[in-house]
Coordinates of C-alpha atoms in Angstrom, one line a residue:
Chain A
X1 CA 0.0 0.0 0.0
X2 CA 2.2 2.8 -1.3
X3 CA 1.3 6.5 -1.4
X4 CA 0.5 6.2 -5.1
X5 CA -2.6 4.0 -4.6
X6 CA -5.9 5.9 -4.5
X7 CA -6.8 4.3 -1.2
X8 CA -4.0 6.0 0.8
X9 CA -2.3 8.6 -1.5
X10 CA -5.5 9.8 -3.0
X11 CA -7.3 10.1 0.3
X12 CA -4.3 11.9 1.8
X13 CA -4.2 14.3 -1.1
X14 CA -7.9 15.0 -0.8
X15 CA -7.6 15.7 3.0
X16 CA -4.7 18.0 2.3
X17 CA -6.5 19.9 -0.4
X18 CA -9.5 20.4 1.9
X19 CA -7.3 21.5 4.8
X20 CA -5.3 23.9 2.7
X21 CA -8.0 25.4 0.5
X22 CA -9.2 27.9 3.1
X23 CA -5.8 29.7 2.7
X24 CA -7.0 30.8 -0.7
X25 CA -10.5 31.9 0.5
X26 CA -11.1 35.7 0.8
X27 CA -14.6 35.8 2.0
X28 CA -17.7 33.8 3.1
X29 CA -18.9 33.5 -0.5
X30 CA -15.8 31.4 -1.2
X31 CA -16.5 29.2 1.8
X32 CA -20.2 28.9 0.7
X33 CA -19.2 27.7 -2.9
X34 CA -16.7 25.2 -1.5
X35 CA -19.4 23.8 0.9
X36 CA -21.8 23.3 -2.0
X37 CA -19.1 21.5 -4.0
X38 CA -18.3 19.3 -1.0
X39 CA -22.0 18.4 -0.3
X40 CA -22.4 17.4 -4.0
X41 CA -19.1 15.5 -4.0
X42 CA -20.1 13.5 -0.9
X43 CA -23.5 12.5 -2.5
X44 CA -21.9 11.8 -5.8
X45 CA -19.1 9.6 -4.4
X46 CA -21.9 7.5 -2.9
X47 CA -23.9 7.5 -6.0
X48 CA -20.8 6.5 -8.0
X49 CA -20.6 3.2 -6.0
X50 CA -24.0 2.4 -7.4
X51 CA -23.7 3.7 -11.0
X52 CA -20.0 3.4 -11.7
X53 CA -19.1 0.2 -9.8
X54 CA -22.3 -1.8 -9.7
X55 CA -23.5 -0.4 -13.1
X56 CA -27.0 0.3 -11.7
X57 CA -28.4 3.7 -12.8
X58 CA -30.5 5.7 -10.4
X59 CA -32.5 8.7 -11.8
X60 CA -34.1 9.4 -8.5
X61 CA -31.3 9.8 -6.0
X62 CA -32.1 13.3 -5.1
X63 CA -35.2 11.9 -3.4
X64 CA -33.0 10.3 -0.7
X65 CA -31.2 13.6 -0.3
X66 CA -34.5 15.4 0.1
X67 CA -36.0 12.8 2.5
X68 CA -32.9 13.2 4.7
X69 CA -33.2 16.9 4.6
X70 CA -37.0 17.0 5.3
X71 CA -36.7 14.4 8.1
X72 CA -34.2 16.6 9.9
X73 CA -36.2 19.7 9.2
X74 CA -39.5 18.3 10.4
X75 CA -38.2 16.5 13.5
X76 CA -36.1 19.4 14.7
X77 CA -38.5 22.2 13.8
X78 CA -41.8 20.7 14.7
X79 CA -41.0 18.1 17.3
X80 CA -37.9 19.6 19.0
X81 CA -35.6 16.6 18.4
X82 CA -31.9 17.2 18.8
X83 CA -30.4 17.6 15.3
X84 CA -28.1 14.6 15.6
X85 CA -30.9 12.3 16.6
X86 CA -33.0 13.6 13.7
X87 CA -30.1 13.1 11.3
X88 CA -29.8 9.5 12.6
X89 CA -33.5 8.9 12.3
X90 CA -33.4 10.2 8.7
X91 CA -30.5 8.0 7.8
X92 CA -32.2 4.9 9.3
X93 CA -35.5 5.7 7.7
X94 CA -34.0 6.3 4.3
X95 CA -31.9 3.2 4.6
X96 CA -35.0 1.1 5.4
X97 CA -36.9 2.7 2.5
X98 CA -34.0 2.1 0.1
X99 CA -33.9 -1.5 1.4
X100 CA -37.6 -2.1 0.8
X101 CA -37.9 -0.5 -2.7
X102 CA -34.4 -1.8 -3.6
X103 CA -35.6 -5.4 -3.6
X104 CA -38.1 -5.0 -6.5
X105 CA -36.4 -2.1 -8.3
X106 CA -32.9 -3.6 -8.6
X107 CA -34.3 -6.7 -10.2
X108 CA -34.9 -4.5 -13.2
X109 CA -32.1 -3.7 -15.7
X110 CA -31.0 -0.9 -18.1
X111 CA -33.9 1.3 -19.2
X112 CA -36.4 -0.3 -16.9
X113 CA -34.3 0.4 -13.9
X114 CA -33.8 4.0 -15.1
X115 CA -37.6 4.4 -15.4
X116 CA -38.4 2.8 -12.0
X117 CA -35.9 5.0 -10.1
X118 CA -37.1 8.0 -12.0
X119 CA -40.8 7.2 -11.2
X120 CA -39.9 6.7 -7.5
X121 CA -38.0 10.1 -7.4
X122 CA -41.0 11.9 -9.0
X123 CA -43.5 10.4 -6.6
X124 CA -41.4 11.5 -3.5
X125 CA -41.0 14.9 -5.0
X126 CA -44.8 15.2 -5.5
X127 CA -45.4 14.1 -1.9
X128 CA -43.0 16.7 -0.5
X129 CA -44.7 19.4 -2.7
X130 CA -48.2 18.3 -1.7
X131 CA -48.0 17.5 2.1
X132 CA -47.7 21.2 2.9
X133 CA -49.0 20.8 6.5
X134 CA -45.8 18.8 7.1
X135 CA -43.3 20.2 4.6
X136 CA -44.5 23.7 3.9
X137 CA -45.3 22.7 0.3
X138 CA -43.5 24.3 -2.7
X139 CA -42.5 27.3 -0.5
X140 CA -40.2 25.2 1.5
X141 CA -39.6 25.3 5.3
X142 CA -37.2 26.9 7.8
X143 CA -34.7 24.5 9.4
X144 CA -33.3 25.3 12.9
X145 CA -29.6 25.6 13.5
X146 CA -27.5 22.5 14.2
X147 CA -26.7 22.3 17.9
X148 CA -24.6 19.6 19.5
X149 CA -24.3 19.3 23.3
X150 CA -25.3 22.9 23.7
X151 CA -22.8 24.1 21.1
X152 CA -24.2 26.0 18.2
X153 CA -22.7 25.2 14.8
X154 CA -22.7 28.5 13.1
X155 CA -21.2 30.3 10.1
X156 CA -19.6 29.2 6.8
X157 CA -16.1 28.6 8.4
X158 CA -17.3 26.1 11.0
X159 CA -19.6 24.3 8.6
X160 CA -16.7 24.0 6.1
X161 CA -14.8 21.7 8.4
X162 CA -17.9 19.6 9.1
X163 CA -18.6 19.1 5.4
X164 CA -14.8 18.6 4.7
X165 CA -14.7 15.9 7.3
X166 CA -17.8 14.3 5.9
X167 CA -16.3 14.1 2.4
X168 CA -13.1 12.6 3.6
X169 CA -15.1 10.0 5.6
X170 CA -17.4 9.2 2.7
X171 CA -14.4 8.9 0.3
X172 CA -12.6 6.6 2.8
X173 CA -15.7 4.5 3.1
X174 CA -16.1 4.3 -0.7
X175 CA -12.5 3.4 -1.4
X176 CA -12.6 0.7 1.2
X177 CA -15.9 -0.8 -0.1
X178 CA -14.4 -0.8 -3.6
X179 CA -11.3 -2.7 -2.4
X180 CA -13.3 -5.2 -0.3
X181 CA -14.9 -8.4 -1.4
X182 CA -18.2 -6.5 -1.8
X183 CA -16.4 -4.1 -4.2
X184 CA -15.1 -7.0 -6.3
X185 CA -18.5 -8.6 -6.3
X186 CA -20.0 -5.3 -7.5
X187 CA -17.5 -5.1 -10.4
X188 CA -18.5 -8.7 -11.2
X189 CA -22.1 -7.6 -11.4
X190 CA -21.1 -4.7 -13.7
X191 CA -19.0 -6.9 -15.9
X192 CA -21.5 -9.7 -16.3
X193 CA -24.2 -10.3 -13.9
X194 CA -24.9 -13.8 -15.2
X195 CA -21.3 -14.8 -14.8
X196 CA -21.3 -13.5 -11.3
X197 CA -24.5 -15.5 -10.5
X198 CA -23.1 -18.6 -12.1
X199 CA -20.0 -18.4 -9.9
X200 CA -22.3 -18.6 -6.9
X201 CA -22.7 -14.9 -6.0
X202 CA -26.0 -13.5 -4.6
X203 CA -25.9 -10.5 -6.9
X204 CA -29.2 -9.0 -5.8
X205 CA -28.0 -9.0 -2.2
X206 CA -24.9 -6.9 -3.1
X207 CA -26.8 -4.5 -5.4
X208 CA -29.4 -3.8 -2.6
X209 CA -26.6 -3.3 -0.1
X210 CA -24.8 -0.7 -2.2
X211 CA -28.2 1.0 -3.0
X212 CA -28.8 1.3 0.7
X213 CA -25.3 2.6 1.4
X214 CA -25.5 5.3 -1.3
X215 CA -29.0 6.3 -0.1
X216 CA -27.9 6.7 3.5
X217 CA -24.9 8.8 2.4
X218 CA -27.3 11.1 0.4
X219 CA -29.7 11.3 3.4
X220 CA -26.9 12.4 5.8
X221 CA -25.6 14.9 3.3
X222 CA -29.2 16.2 2.9
X223 CA -29.7 16.5 6.7
X224 CA -26.5 18.5 7.1
X225 CA -27.1 20.6 4.0
X226 CA -30.6 21.5 5.3
X227 CA -29.2 22.7 8.7
X228 CA -26.4 24.6 7.0
X229 CA -28.8 26.5 4.6
X230 CA -31.4 26.9 7.3
X231 CA -34.1 26.5 4.6
X232 CA -35.2 23.7 2.2
X233 CA -37.5 23.5 -0.7
X234 CA -38.9 20.4 -2.6
X235 CA -36.7 21.4 -5.6
X236 CA -33.8 19.7 -3.7
X237 CA -35.4 16.4 -4.3
X238 CA -36.7 16.9 -7.8
X239 CA -36.0 15.3 -11.1
X240 CA -33.6 17.9 -12.3
X241 CA -31.5 17.6 -9.2
X242 CA -31.3 13.8 -9.7
X243 CA -30.1 14.4 -13.2
X244 CA -27.5 16.8 -12.0
X245 CA -26.1 14.2 -9.6
X246 CA -26.0 11.5 -12.3
X247 CA -24.3 14.0 -14.6
X248 CA -21.6 14.7 -12.0
X249 CA -20.8 11.0 -11.8
X250 CA -20.8 10.5 -15.5
X251 CA -18.8 13.7 -16.4
X252 CA -16.1 13.0 -13.8
X253 CA -15.8 9.4 -14.7
X254 CA -17.8 6.3 -13.8
X255 CA -16.1 3.9 -11.5
X256 CA -13.6 6.6 -10.5
X257 CA -14.1 8.0 -6.9
X258 CA -11.9 11.0 -7.5
X259 CA -13.5 11.5 -10.9
X260 CA -16.8 11.8 -9.2
X261 CA -15.4 14.5 -7.0
X262 CA -14.0 16.3 -10.0
X263 CA -17.4 16.1 -11.7
X264 CA -19.1 17.6 -8.6
X265 CA -16.4 20.4 -8.6
X266 CA -16.9 21.3 -12.3
X267 CA -20.7 21.2 -12.4
X268 CA -21.1 23.1 -9.1
X269 CA -18.6 25.8 -10.1
X270 CA -20.2 26.1 -13.6
X271 CA -23.3 28.1 -12.6
X272 CA -21.0 30.4 -10.5
X273 CA -18.8 31.1 -13.5
X274 CA -21.8 31.6 -15.8
X275 CA -23.2 34.4 -13.5
X276 CA -24.6 37.0 -15.9
X277 CA -25.5 34.3 -18.4
X278 CA -28.1 32.6 -16.3
X279 CA -30.5 32.4 -19.3
X280 CA -28.0 30.2 -21.1
X281 CA -27.2 28.0 -18.1
X282 CA -29.5 25.2 -19.1
X283 CA -28.4 25.2 -22.7
X284 CA -24.7 25.1 -21.8
X285 CA -25.3 22.4 -19.2
X286 CA -27.1 20.3 -21.8
X287 CA -24.4 20.8 -24.4
X288 CA -21.7 19.8 -21.9
X289 CA -23.6 16.6 -21.1
X290 CA -23.9 15.7 -24.8
X291 CA -20.4 16.5 -25.8
X292 CA -18.7 14.7 -22.9
X293 CA -20.8 11.6 -23.4
X294 CA -20.2 11.5 -27.2
X295 CA -16.4 12.1 -27.0
X296 CA -15.5 10.9 -23.6
X297 CA -18.0 8.2 -22.6
X298 CA -15.6 7.0 -19.8
X299 CA -15.7 10.5 -18.2
X300 CA -13.1 13.2 -17.7
X301 CA -10.6 11.8 -15.2
X302 CA -10.3 8.3 -16.6
X303 CA -9.8 9.8 -20.1
X304 CA -7.2 12.2 -18.9
X305 CA -5.3 9.5 -17.0
X306 CA -5.3 7.3 -20.1
X307 CA -4.0 10.2 -22.3
X308 CA -1.2 10.7 -19.8
X309 CA -0.3 7.0 -19.7
X310 CA -0.3 6.9 -23.5
X311 CA 2.1 9.8 -23.7
X312 CA 4.7 8.4 -21.1
Chain B
X1 CA -73.9 11.0 -11.4
X2 CA -73.5 9.5 -14.8
X3 CA -72.9 12.8 -16.5
X4 CA -70.1 13.4 -14.0
X5 CA -68.5 10.1 -14.8
X6 CA -68.8 10.7 -18.5
X7 CA -67.2 14.1 -18.0
X8 CA -64.2 12.6 -16.3
X9 CA -64.0 9.8 -18.9
X10 CA -64.0 12.2 -21.8
X11 CA -61.4 14.5 -20.2
X12 CA -59.3 11.3 -19.4
X13 CA -59.6 10.1 -23.0
X14 CA -58.5 13.5 -24.3
X15 CA -55.5 13.5 -22.0
X16 CA -54.8 9.8 -22.6
X17 CA -54.7 10.1 -26.4
X18 CA -52.0 12.8 -26.0
X19 CA -50.0 10.5 -23.7
X20 CA -50.5 7.7 -26.3
X21 CA -49.0 9.8 -29.1
X22 CA -46.0 10.6 -26.9
X23 CA -45.7 7.0 -25.9
X24 CA -45.8 5.9 -29.6
X25 CA -42.9 8.3 -30.2
X26 CA -40.9 6.6 -27.5
X27 CA -41.7 3.2 -28.8
X28 CA -40.8 4.0 -32.4
X29 CA -37.3 5.2 -31.4
X30 CA -36.9 2.4 -28.9
X31 CA -37.7 -0.2 -31.5
X32 CA -35.4 1.3 -34.2
X33 CA -32.4 2.1 -32.0
X34 CA -32.9 0.6 -28.5
X35 CA -32.6 4.1 -27.2
X36 CA -35.0 5.6 -24.6
X37 CA -35.2 9.2 -25.9
X38 CA -35.5 11.5 -22.9
X39 CA -35.8 14.4 -25.2
X40 CA -39.2 13.2 -26.4
X41 CA -40.9 15.7 -24.1
X42 CA -39.1 18.6 -25.8
X43 CA -40.6 17.7 -29.1
X44 CA -44.0 18.3 -27.5
X45 CA -42.9 21.6 -26.3
X46 CA -41.2 22.6 -29.6
X47 CA -44.4 21.7 -31.5
X48 CA -46.7 23.9 -29.3
X49 CA -44.3 26.8 -28.9
X50 CA -43.3 27.0 -32.5
X51 CA -46.9 27.1 -33.6
X52 CA -47.8 29.8 -31.1
X53 CA -45.0 32.0 -32.3
X54 CA -45.6 31.4 -36.0
X55 CA -49.2 32.3 -35.5
X56 CA -48.0 35.4 -33.5
X57 CA -45.9 36.3 -36.5
X58 CA -49.0 36.5 -38.6
X59 CA -49.1 33.1 -40.3
X60 CA -52.5 31.3 -40.6
X61 CA -53.0 28.5 -38.1
X62 CA -52.9 25.5 -40.6
X63 CA -49.7 26.7 -42.2
X64 CA -48.1 27.4 -38.8
X65 CA -49.0 23.9 -37.7
X66 CA -47.5 22.3 -40.8
X67 CA -44.3 24.3 -40.5
X68 CA -44.0 23.6 -36.7
X69 CA -44.4 19.8 -37.3
X70 CA -41.8 19.8 -40.1
X71 CA -39.3 22.0 -38.0
X72 CA -39.6 19.6 -35.0
X73 CA -39.1 16.6 -37.3
X74 CA -35.9 18.2 -38.5
X75 CA -34.8 18.8 -34.9
X76 CA -35.4 15.1 -34.2
X77 CA -33.3 14.1 -37.2
X78 CA -30.6 16.5 -36.1
X79 CA -30.6 14.9 -32.7
X80 CA -30.1 11.4 -34.2
X81 CA -27.4 12.7 -36.6
X82 CA -25.3 14.8 -34.3
X83 CA -25.8 13.2 -30.8
X84 CA -27.0 9.6 -31.0
X85 CA -25.2 8.4 -34.1
X86 CA -21.7 9.6 -33.1
X87 CA -22.0 7.8 -29.8
X88 CA -22.0 4.5 -31.6
X89 CA -22.7 1.4 -29.5
X90 CA -22.4 3.2 -26.2
X91 CA -23.7 1.8 -22.9
X92 CA -27.3 2.3 -21.9
X93 CA -26.4 4.8 -19.2
X94 CA -24.3 6.9 -21.7
X95 CA -27.2 7.0 -24.3
X96 CA -29.7 8.0 -21.6
X97 CA -27.4 10.9 -20.5
X98 CA -26.9 12.0 -24.1
X99 CA -30.7 12.4 -24.7
X100 CA -31.1 14.0 -21.3
X101 CA -28.4 16.5 -22.4
X102 CA -30.3 17.1 -25.6
X103 CA -33.5 17.7 -23.7
X104 CA -31.8 20.3 -21.4
X105 CA -30.3 21.9 -24.5
X106 CA -33.6 22.2 -26.3
X107 CA -35.4 23.4 -23.2
X108 CA -32.7 26.0 -22.5
X109 CA -32.9 27.1 -26.1
X110 CA -36.6 27.6 -25.9
X111 CA -36.2 29.6 -22.7
X112 CA -33.7 31.9 -24.4
X113 CA -35.8 32.3 -27.5
X114 CA -39.2 32.6 -26.0
X115 CA -38.8 33.3 -22.3
X116 CA -40.4 31.6 -19.3
X117 CA -44.0 32.7 -19.8
X118 CA -47.1 30.6 -20.5
X119 CA -48.7 30.8 -23.9
X120 CA -52.1 29.9 -25.2
X121 CA -52.7 28.7 -28.7
X122 CA -56.1 29.6 -30.2
X123 CA -58.6 26.7 -30.3
X124 CA -58.9 25.1 -33.8
X125 CA -62.6 25.7 -34.1
X126 CA -64.1 28.0 -31.5
X127 CA -64.6 27.8 -27.8
X128 CA -68.3 27.0 -27.6
X129 CA -68.6 24.1 -25.2
X130 CA -70.5 21.0 -26.4
X131 CA -73.0 19.1 -24.2
X132 CA -72.8 15.3 -24.6
X133 CA -75.4 13.6 -22.3
X134 CA -74.8 16.1 -19.6
X135 CA -71.0 16.2 -19.9
X136 CA -69.5 19.5 -21.1
X137 CA -66.4 19.4 -23.3
X138 CA -64.6 22.0 -25.4
X139 CA -64.5 21.4 -29.2
X140 CA -60.7 21.2 -28.9
X141 CA -61.1 17.8 -27.1
X142 CA -62.8 16.4 -30.2
X143 CA -59.9 17.7 -32.2
X144 CA -57.4 16.0 -29.9
X145 CA -59.2 12.7 -30.0
X146 CA -60.0 12.9 -33.8
X147 CA -56.4 13.9 -34.8
X148 CA -55.0 11.2 -32.6
X149 CA -57.2 8.5 -34.2
X150 CA -56.3 9.6 -37.7
X151 CA -52.6 9.7 -36.8
X152 CA -52.8 6.2 -35.3
X153 CA -54.5 4.9 -38.5
X154 CA -51.8 6.6 -40.7
X155 CA -49.1 5.0 -38.5
X156 CA -50.7 1.6 -38.8
X157 CA -50.8 2.0 -42.6
X158 CA -47.2 3.3 -42.7
X159 CA -45.8 0.3 -40.7
X160 CA -47.8 -2.4 -42.4
X161 CA -48.1 -1.2 -46.0
X162 CA -45.2 1.0 -46.9
X163 CA -41.7 0.0 -47.8
X164 CA -40.1 2.5 -45.3
X165 CA -42.4 1.5 -42.5
X166 CA -41.6 -2.2 -43.0
X167 CA -37.9 -1.4 -43.2
X168 CA -38.2 0.3 -39.8
X169 CA -40.0 -2.8 -38.4
X170 CA -37.4 -5.1 -39.9
X171 CA -34.6 -3.1 -38.4
X172 CA -36.2 -3.2 -35.0
X173 CA -36.5 -7.0 -35.1
X174 CA -32.9 -7.7 -36.3
X175 CA -30.6 -4.9 -37.4
X176 CA -27.9 -7.2 -38.9
X177 CA -30.5 -9.2 -40.9
X178 CA -32.1 -6.0 -42.1
X179 CA -28.7 -4.8 -43.3
X180 CA -28.1 -8.1 -45.1
X181 CA -31.4 -7.7 -47.1
X182 CA -30.2 -4.3 -48.2
X183 CA -32.0 -2.0 -45.8
X184 CA -30.1 1.2 -45.1
X185 CA -30.4 1.0 -41.3
X186 CA -28.7 4.4 -40.8
X187 CA -31.4 6.0 -42.8
X188 CA -34.1 4.1 -40.9
X189 CA -32.7 5.4 -37.6
X190 CA -32.8 9.0 -39.0
X191 CA -36.4 8.5 -40.2
X192 CA -37.6 7.0 -36.9
X193 CA -36.2 10.0 -34.9
X194 CA -37.9 12.4 -37.4
X195 CA -41.2 10.5 -37.3
X196 CA -41.1 10.3 -33.5
X197 CA -40.4 14.1 -33.2
X198 CA -43.3 14.9 -35.6
X199 CA -45.6 12.7 -33.4
X200 CA -44.5 14.6 -30.3
X201 CA -45.0 18.0 -32.1
X202 CA -48.5 17.0 -33.1
X203 CA -49.4 16.0 -29.6
X204 CA -48.0 19.3 -28.3
X205 CA -49.9 21.3 -30.8
X206 CA -53.3 19.7 -30.4
X207 CA -53.2 19.9 -26.6
X208 CA -51.8 23.5 -26.4
X209 CA -55.2 25.2 -26.7
X210 CA -56.4 23.2 -23.7
X211 CA -53.5 23.1 -21.3
X212 CA -51.3 26.1 -22.4
X213 CA -47.7 25.7 -23.4
X214 CA -44.4 27.0 -22.0
X215 CA -40.7 26.2 -22.3
X216 CA -40.9 23.5 -19.7
X217 CA -44.2 21.8 -20.6
X218 CA -42.3 18.9 -22.1
X219 CA -41.0 17.4 -18.8
X220 CA -44.2 16.2 -17.3
X221 CA -46.0 15.4 -20.6
X222 CA -42.9 13.5 -21.8
X223 CA -42.5 11.5 -18.6
X224 CA -46.1 10.6 -18.6
X225 CA -46.0 9.5 -22.2
X226 CA -43.0 7.4 -21.2
X227 CA -45.0 5.8 -18.4
X228 CA -47.7 5.1 -21.0
X229 CA -45.1 3.3 -23.2
X230 CA -43.9 1.2 -20.2
X231 CA -47.4 0.3 -19.1
X232 CA -48.3 -0.9 -22.6
X233 CA -45.0 -2.7 -23.0
X234 CA -42.0 -0.8 -24.3
X235 CA -41.8 -1.1 -28.1
X236 CA -45.4 -2.1 -28.6
X237 CA -47.4 0.4 -30.6
X238 CA -50.9 -0.8 -29.6
X239 CA -49.5 -1.1 -26.0
X240 CA -48.6 2.6 -26.0
X241 CA -52.1 3.6 -27.1
X242 CA -53.8 1.4 -24.5
X243 CA -51.2 2.5 -21.9
X244 CA -51.9 6.2 -22.7
X245 CA -55.6 5.8 -22.4
X246 CA -55.4 3.9 -19.1
X247 CA -53.1 6.5 -17.6
X248 CA -55.2 9.5 -18.8
X249 CA -58.4 8.0 -17.5
X250 CA -56.9 6.9 -14.2
X251 CA -55.4 10.4 -13.8
X252 CA -58.7 12.3 -14.3
X253 CA -60.7 9.8 -12.3
X254 CA -58.3 10.3 -9.4
X255 CA -58.5 14.0 -9.7
X256 CA -62.3 13.8 -9.9
X257 CA -63.2 11.3 -7.2
X258 CA -60.2 11.3 -4.8
X259 CA -57.8 14.2 -4.7
X260 CA -56.5 16.5 -7.4
X261 CA -53.2 17.0 -5.5
X262 CA -52.0 13.5 -6.4
X263 CA -53.2 13.3 -9.9
X264 CA -49.7 13.8 -11.3
X265 CA -48.4 11.0 -9.2
X266 CA -50.9 8.5 -10.5
X267 CA -49.2 7.6 -13.9
X268 CA -45.9 7.0 -12.0
X269 CA -47.4 4.9 -9.3
X270 CA -49.1 2.7 -12.0
X271 CA -45.8 2.6 -13.9
X272 CA -43.9 1.4 -10.8
X273 CA -46.5 -1.3 -10.1
X274 CA -46.3 -2.5 -13.7
X275 CA -42.5 -2.6 -13.5
X276 CA -42.5 -4.5 -10.3
X277 CA -45.1 -7.1 -11.2
X278 CA -45.2 -7.2 -15.0
X279 CA -42.0 -5.7 -16.2
X280 CA -42.7 -6.3 -19.9
X281 CA -45.9 -4.3 -19.7
X282 CA -49.4 -5.3 -20.8
X283 CA -48.4 -6.2 -24.3
X284 CA -44.6 -6.2 -24.5
X285 CA -43.3 -9.5 -25.7
X286 CA -39.6 -8.8 -26.0
X287 CA -37.2 -9.8 -23.4
X288 CA -36.0 -7.2 -20.8
X289 CA -32.4 -8.0 -21.4
X290 CA -30.0 -9.9 -23.6
X291 CA -27.1 -11.7 -22.2

């Protein structure tokens, strides 16, 4: 296990970048943008386990993020739960839900899986929009601050370290899962599910497991993001948001944990860079998607690495 | 009591035939290329919006409609030529993302060209409501149902009696075999995207006087058409029609008798149930995967 492997070297580099980045920040806006990048990165690293490694697409992943966020919001705001307990309850609830729907959904393949996850995401988003007595409806709801043992988590600077820690943790978890027997099983499923089954592997068991893991990661990120922003709307769980997450995975590079982080970085920064061109944002977003997929179906990072290897 | 039921039924059929047209578009492309075209909804939007603006520019309605359908057909062919074909034999996920990208691009373009407002297209033949056994419907509903029936008949003729239609069918059954008997499968692909885009455009135009149109009208209509195609069995033409009608009627019945809040969720709940218990749909015969 040298420093050049992604599991140690890559993780160390990531932690170092997160630790040193604030040196370059000049104001709270910089912190805020970095936090949004990190939130997306954490969700996308989880989603990449499912899409990139297990080869199972999910077009409804934002629903898990939204459910985590709303569970935290409702339990803390309306029922006075401590934020950490609400976050845990959200994670357990979302995990259970993912386990239950994962059984029938992950039996489907290709287009059918895409459609089922999409339908699931839309239904959740409609529920969050409609149950306004509970969720505040399309207008969204206010989320109380995150307090822990009487200590109030406040301001972009403190939150930056919380999210930074979360991303390192999630990345560490993902890298370990990939290198574990579960990870090898997943790659087997991606390569040829039939071959994996023939060699005695319970493929549906592994697929559901990774579905649950990625859903729980999204839920926790959603809970924290809701407390950080202090406000949530159902848009956070919508179809477009799900598409954004999948795009980050695919753009950065499927089956590449650091590629996924790169994808989150680029696509979260893009709207900031396009300030003043808001009207063109959707067009540019769509064009990037098409061009990347046509010319670099493996995604940015794997393509760049291959180019470098070819040159040396 | 009965008149109320009839009212919901007629509204449901109007809605359902629109979903059916969109679902047919999905099925045609899926058959010819094995691609689920997530940009299908944008064809609906382009049809409606282009017609509104051509009429606004002073063109007579029939001419505006014809031009809008042709223009949308060309967009569909461009999508195949410049986005789907260059990707070659990419993975399912890759193709899905490409068409999602195309959908965002077209929606963004419409937003830049025409803004975010809602637009109404004039009804084809007056607004005077018609009373049928106590149920009140607008004349446009009859246009929607009538045009859809004509289109379905034309499609049936096209696929069973014309050379190009049969070439498309042959390609969908076995691409290599189709090539061997001299069918230009590339041309077939191009045509199926064009045809499917025109179907979407027609659906968007005939429904626009009833439900208004805007740059983002394609998302929900497209996804529901998609649910219709799944319900009937992906790739089955008759299935898409039956699926569309079931979804449209179920949606209006839910809105009428239960709650209008959840009417938009109904098509997706039905789609999930079908996927869980009958993944090939009501009429789909083809396998869900090939090893």
